[in-house]
CSV table of C-alpha atoms in Angstrom, one decimal:
chain,number,residue,atom,x,y,z
V,1,UNK,CA,23.1,14.9,-51.4
V,2,UNK,CA,20.3,12.7,-52.7
V,3,UNK,CA,17.5,14.5,-54.6
V,4,UNK,CA,14.1,14.1,-56.3
V,5,UNK,CA,14.4,14.2,-60.1
V,6,UNK,CA,11.6,14.9,-62.5
V,7,UNK,CA,11.4,14.5,-66.2
V,8,UNK,CA,10.7,16.3,-68.5
V,9,UNK,CA,11.3,19.8,-67.3
V,10,UNK,CA,8.8,21.1,-69.8
V,11,UNK,CA,6.0,19.4,-71.6
V,12,UNK,CA,3.8,21.0,-74.3
V,13,UNK,CA,0.6,19.0,-75.2
V,14,UNK,CA,-2.6,19.6,-77.1
V,15,UNK,CA,-5.8,19.8,-75.2
V,16,UNK,CA,-7.3,16.2,-75.1
V,17,UNK,CA,-4.0,14.4,-75.1
V,18,UNK,CA,-2.6,12.2,-72.4
V,19,UNK,CA,0.6,12.9,-70.6
V,20,UNK,CA,2.9,11.2,-68.1
V,21,UNK,CA,5.0,13.1,-65.8
V,22,UNK,CA,7.9,11.3,-64.4
V,23,UNK,CA,9.7,11.3,-61.0
V,24,UNK,CA,12.4,9.4,-59.3
V,25,UNK,CA,12.0,10.0,-55.6
V,26,UNK,CA,14.9,9.8,-53.0
V,27,UNK,CA,15.8,6.2,-52.8
V,28,UNK,CA,15.0,5.4,-49.2
V,29,UNK,CA,12.0,7.5,-49.0
V,30,UNK,CA,8.6,5.7,-48.5
V,31,UNK,CA,6.0,8.5,-49.1
V,32,UNK,CA,5.5,10.3,-52.3
V,33,UNK,CA,3.4,13.3,-53.4
V,34,UNK,CA,2.4,15.3,-56.3
V,35,UNK,CA,1.6,18.9,-56.1
V,36,UNK,CA,0.9,21.4,-58.7
V,37,UNK,CA,1.5,25.3,-58.9
V,38,UNK,CA,-0.5,27.4,-61.4
V,39,UNK,CA,1.9,30.4,-62.3
V,40,UNK,CA,2.1,32.7,-59.3
V,41,UNK,CA,-0.2,30.8,-57.1
V,42,UNK,CA,0.1,28.6,-54.2
V,43,UNK,CA,1.4,25.0,-54.1
V,44,UNK,CA,-1.7,22.7,-54.3
V,45,UNK,CA,-1.7,19.2,-52.9
V,46,UNK,CA,-2.9,16.6,-55.5
V,47,UNK,CA,-2.1,13.1,-54.1
V,48,UNK,CA,0.0,11.1,-51.8
V,49,UNK,CA,1.2,7.4,-52.2
V,50,UNK,CA,2.4,4.9,-49.8
V,51,UNK,CA,2.9,1.2,-49.9
V,52,UNK,CA,1.8,1.0,-53.5
V,53,UNK,CA,-1.5,2.7,-53.1
V,54,UNK,CA,-3.0,6.3,-52.7
V,55,UNK,CA,-3.2,7.4,-49.2
V,56,UNK,CA,-4.7,10.7,-49.7
V,57,UNK,CA,-6.0,12.9,-52.5
V,58,UNK,CA,-7.5,16.1,-53.1
V,59,UNK,CA,-10.7,17.2,-54.9
V,60,UNK,CA,-8.4,18.3,-57.9
V,61,UNK,CA,-7.3,14.7,-58.3
V,62,UNK,CA,-10.3,13.4,-60.2
V,63,UNK,CA,-10.8,10.5,-62.6
V,64,UNK,CA,-8.6,12.2,-65.2
V,65,UNK,CA,-5.6,11.7,-62.9
V,66,UNK,CA,-3.8,8.7,-61.9
V,67,UNK,CA,-0.4,7.7,-60.2
V,68,UNK,CA,1.7,4.6,-60.5
V,69,UNK,CA,4.8,3.3,-59.3
V,70,UNK,CA,5.7,0.9,-62.1
V,71,UNK,CA,9.1,-0.2,-60.6
V,72,UNK,CA,11.3,0.4,-57.6
V,73,UNK,CA,12.4,3.9,-58.5
V,74,UNK,CA,9.9,5.7,-60.7
V,75,UNK,CA,6.8,7.5,-59.6
V,76,UNK,CA,4.4,8.7,-62.4
V,77,UNK,CA,1.6,11.1,-62.7
V,78,UNK,CA,-0.8,10.5,-65.7
V,79,UNK,CA,-3.4,12.9,-67.0
V,80,UNK,CA,-5.6,11.1,-69.3
V,81,UNK,CA,-7.3,14.0,-71.3
V,82,UNK,CA,-5.6,17.3,-70.5
V,83,UNK,CA,-7.6,20.5,-70.2
V,84,UNK,CA,-6.3,24.0,-70.8
V,85,UNK,CA,-6.7,24.6,-66.9
V,86,UNK,CA,-4.2,21.6,-66.4
V,87,UNK,CA,-1.4,24.0,-67.3
V,88,UNK,CA,0.8,24.2,-64.3
V,89,UNK,CA,4.0,23.4,-62.7
V,90,UNK,CA,3.8,19.9,-61.3
V,91,UNK,CA,6.1,19.0,-58.5
V,92,UNK,CA,6.8,15.7,-57.2
V,93,UNK,CA,8.0,15.2,-53.5
V,94,UNK,CA,9.1,12.5,-51.2
V,95,UNK,CA,9.6,12.1,-47.6
V,96,UNK,CA,11.2,9.5,-45.3
V,97,UNK,CA,8.3,9.3,-42.8
V,98,UNK,CA,5.0,11.1,-42.2
V,99,UNK,CA,6.1,13.0,-39.2
V,100,UNK,CA,5.7,16.5,-39.1
V,101,UNK,CA,9.5,17.2,-38.8
V,102,UNK,CA,10.1,15.0,-41.9
V,103,UNK,CA,10.3,17.5,-44.6
V,104,UNK,CA,9.1,17.1,-48.0
V,105,UNK,CA,11.8,17.0,-50.6
V,106,UNK,CA,10.6,18.6,-54.0
V,107,UNK,CA,11.9,18.0,-57.4
V,108,UNK,CA,12.5,20.9,-59.8
V,109,UNK,CA,9.1,20.3,-61.4
V,110,UNK,CA,7.7,19.7,-64.8
V,111,UNK,CA,6.1,22.8,-66.4
V,112,UNK,CA,3.0,21.4,-68.3
V,113,UNK,CA,1.6,23.8,-71.0
V,114,UNK,CA,-1.8,22.6,-72.6
V,115,UNK,CA,-2.5,24.4,-75.8
H,1,UNK,CA,-11.3,22.9,-44.3
H,2,UNK,CA,-8.1,24.8,-43.9
H,3,UNK,CA,-7.1,28.2,-44.7
H,4,UNK,CA,-3.8,29.9,-44.4
H,5,UNK,CA,-3.2,33.7,-44.7
H,6,UNK,CA,0.2,35.4,-45.3
H,7,UNK,CA,1.0,38.7,-46.9
H,8,UNK,CA,1.5,38.7,-50.6
H,9,UNK,CA,4.8,40.8,-50.6
H,10,UNK,CA,7.3,42.1,-48.2
H,11,UNK,CA,10.1,44.2,-49.2
H,12,UNK,CA,13.4,45.0,-47.1
H,13,UNK,CA,16.8,46.1,-47.4
H,14,UNK,CA,19.9,44.0,-47.4
H,15,UNK,CA,21.1,43.5,-43.8
H,16,UNK,CA,17.7,44.2,-42.2
H,17,UNK,CA,15.3,41.9,-40.4
H,18,UNK,CA,12.1,41.0,-41.7
H,19,UNK,CA,9.2,38.9,-40.3
H,20,UNK,CA,6.7,37.0,-42.5
H,21,UNK,CA,3.4,36.1,-40.7
H,22,UNK,CA,1.3,33.3,-41.1
H,23,UNK,CA,-2.4,32.8,-39.6
H,24,UNK,CA,-4.2,29.6,-40.1
H,25,UNK,CA,-7.5,28.0,-39.6
H,26,UNK,CA,-7.7,24.1,-39.5
H,27,UNK,CA,-9.6,21.5,-37.8
H,28,UNK,CA,-6.7,19.6,-36.5
H,29,UNK,CA,-3.1,20.7,-36.1
H,30,UNK,CA,0.1,18.8,-36.0
H,31,UNK,CA,2.5,21.5,-37.0
H,32,UNK,CA,3.5,24.5,-39.1
H,33,UNK,CA,6.4,24.3,-41.8
H,34,UNK,CA,8.1,27.0,-43.7
H,35,UNK,CA,9.4,26.6,-47.2
H,36,UNK,CA,11.5,28.6,-49.6
H,37,UNK,CA,11.0,28.9,-53.3
H,38,UNK,CA,13.2,30.6,-55.8
H,39,UNK,CA,11.7,31.9,-59.2
H,40,UNK,CA,9.4,28.8,-59.5
H,41,UNK,CA,11.9,26.3,-58.6
H,42,UNK,CA,11.6,23.5,-56.1
H,43,UNK,CA,10.3,24.6,-52.8
H,44,UNK,CA,13.0,23.8,-50.1
H,45,UNK,CA,12.2,23.0,-46.6
H,46,UNK,CA,13.4,25.7,-44.0
H,47,UNK,CA,11.9,24.7,-40.5
H,48,UNK,CA,9.1,23.1,-38.7
H,49,UNK,CA,7.3,24.0,-35.4
H,50,UNK,CA,5.0,21.5,-33.5
H,51,UNK,CA,5.1,23.2,-30.3
H,52,UNK,CA,4.9,26.9,-29.2
H,53,UNK,CA,7.9,28.9,-29.3
H,54,UNK,CA,10.9,30.0,-31.3
H,55,UNK,CA,13.1,27.4,-33.4
H,56,UNK,CA,16.3,29.0,-34.7
H,57,UNK,CA,18.4,27.8,-37.6
H,58,UNK,CA,21.1,30.1,-38.3
H,59,UNK,CA,19.8,33.4,-39.7
H,60,UNK,CA,16.3,31.9,-40.0
H,61,UNK,CA,13.9,31.5,-37.0
H,62,UNK,CA,10.4,30.3,-36.8
H,63,UNK,CA,7.8,31.0,-34.2
H,64,UNK,CA,4.5,29.3,-33.3
H,65,UNK,CA,1.7,30.2,-31.1
H,66,UNK,CA,-1.0,27.3,-31.3
H,67,UNK,CA,-3.4,29.2,-29.1
H,68,UNK,CA,-3.4,32.1,-31.5
H,69,UNK,CA,-3.2,29.9,-34.5
H,70,UNK,CA,-0.3,32.2,-35.6
H,71,UNK,CA,3.2,31.7,-36.7
H,72,UNK,CA,6.1,33.7,-38.3
H,73,UNK,CA,9.3,33.3,-40.1
H,74,UNK,CA,12.0,35.6,-39.1
H,75,UNK,CA,14.9,36.3,-41.3
H,76,UNK,CA,18.0,38.2,-40.1
H,77,UNK,CA,20.9,39.8,-41.8
H,78,UNK,CA,19.0,39.7,-45.1
H,79,UNK,CA,21.0,39.0,-48.1
H,80,UNK,CA,20.1,39.6,-51.8
H,81,UNK,CA,19.8,35.8,-52.2
H,82,UNK,CA,17.1,35.7,-49.7
H,83,UNK,CA,14.7,37.2,-52.4
H,84,UNK,CA,12.4,34.4,-52.9
H,85,UNK,CA,8.8,33.2,-52.1
H,86,UNK,CA,8.2,32.0,-48.7
H,87,UNK,CA,5.4,29.5,-47.9
H,88,UNK,CA,3.8,28.5,-44.7
H,89,UNK,CA,2.4,25.0,-44.7
H,90,UNK,CA,0.2,23.5,-42.1
H,91,UNK,CA,-0.3,19.9,-41.2
H,92,UNK,CA,-3.8,19.1,-40.1
H,93,UNK,CA,-3.2,15.4,-41.4
H,94,UNK,CA,-0.3,13.8,-42.7
H,95,UNK,CA,-0.4,16.2,-45.7
H,96,UNK,CA,1.0,19.7,-45.6
H,97,UNK,CA,-1.4,22.4,-47.0
H,98,UNK,CA,0.4,25.4,-48.3
H,99,UNK,CA,-0.5,29.1,-48.1
H,100,UNK,CA,-0.3,31.3,-51.1
H,101,UNK,CA,3.2,32.4,-50.4
H,102,UNK,CA,4.9,35.7,-49.6
H,103,UNK,CA,7.2,37.2,-52.2
H,104,UNK,CA,10.2,38.8,-50.3
H,105,UNK,CA,12.2,41.3,-52.3
H,106,UNK,CA,15.5,42.3,-50.9
H,107,UNK,CA,16.8,45.5,-52.0
H,108,UNK,CA,20.5,46.7,-51.9
């Protein structure tokens, strides 16, 4: 069964450094998402992406964040200058349509630790 | 804005039936989804309700009452492997918004 893959599984970085989290969505999916989950808390929406542009973003997704689909397979999340509070599990997801019964398929996540 | 409420933890014994409730407040509504997450792994989709009533998928069922802004996930014949976090997620736009999750602990 096709799956969403994310790399790396764990990233440790120092405060103020830039990080890029990488995702390969399911190949025939058109809608891509980033969510994050601070340890033990809820899964929070960051941004959605369709047709090479951001379709929606949350208030968490400020100027420090950016997303890109540099080629036909990868979908990246960049954090320009990491803060301690950016430490979280970051999940990439994709879906085939925007319909409610089209589920989000999540990757296994990247655990980001900012020291 | 949107808000979802679900219990933080539910415990049950193997073989039992458990119901996880979710109430929501949202300005628009397209449907309610349920996701399962084991030990911080990837959330996986379980079910989706757009209309009132019960949807059954094997041992899992999900119910929605739009007039009450309420839904639940029903797990039957509980197994140890069902120990996980369960999130309800509401679609008020194209983007699902997740609740805080319910940790289900299944005891032998």
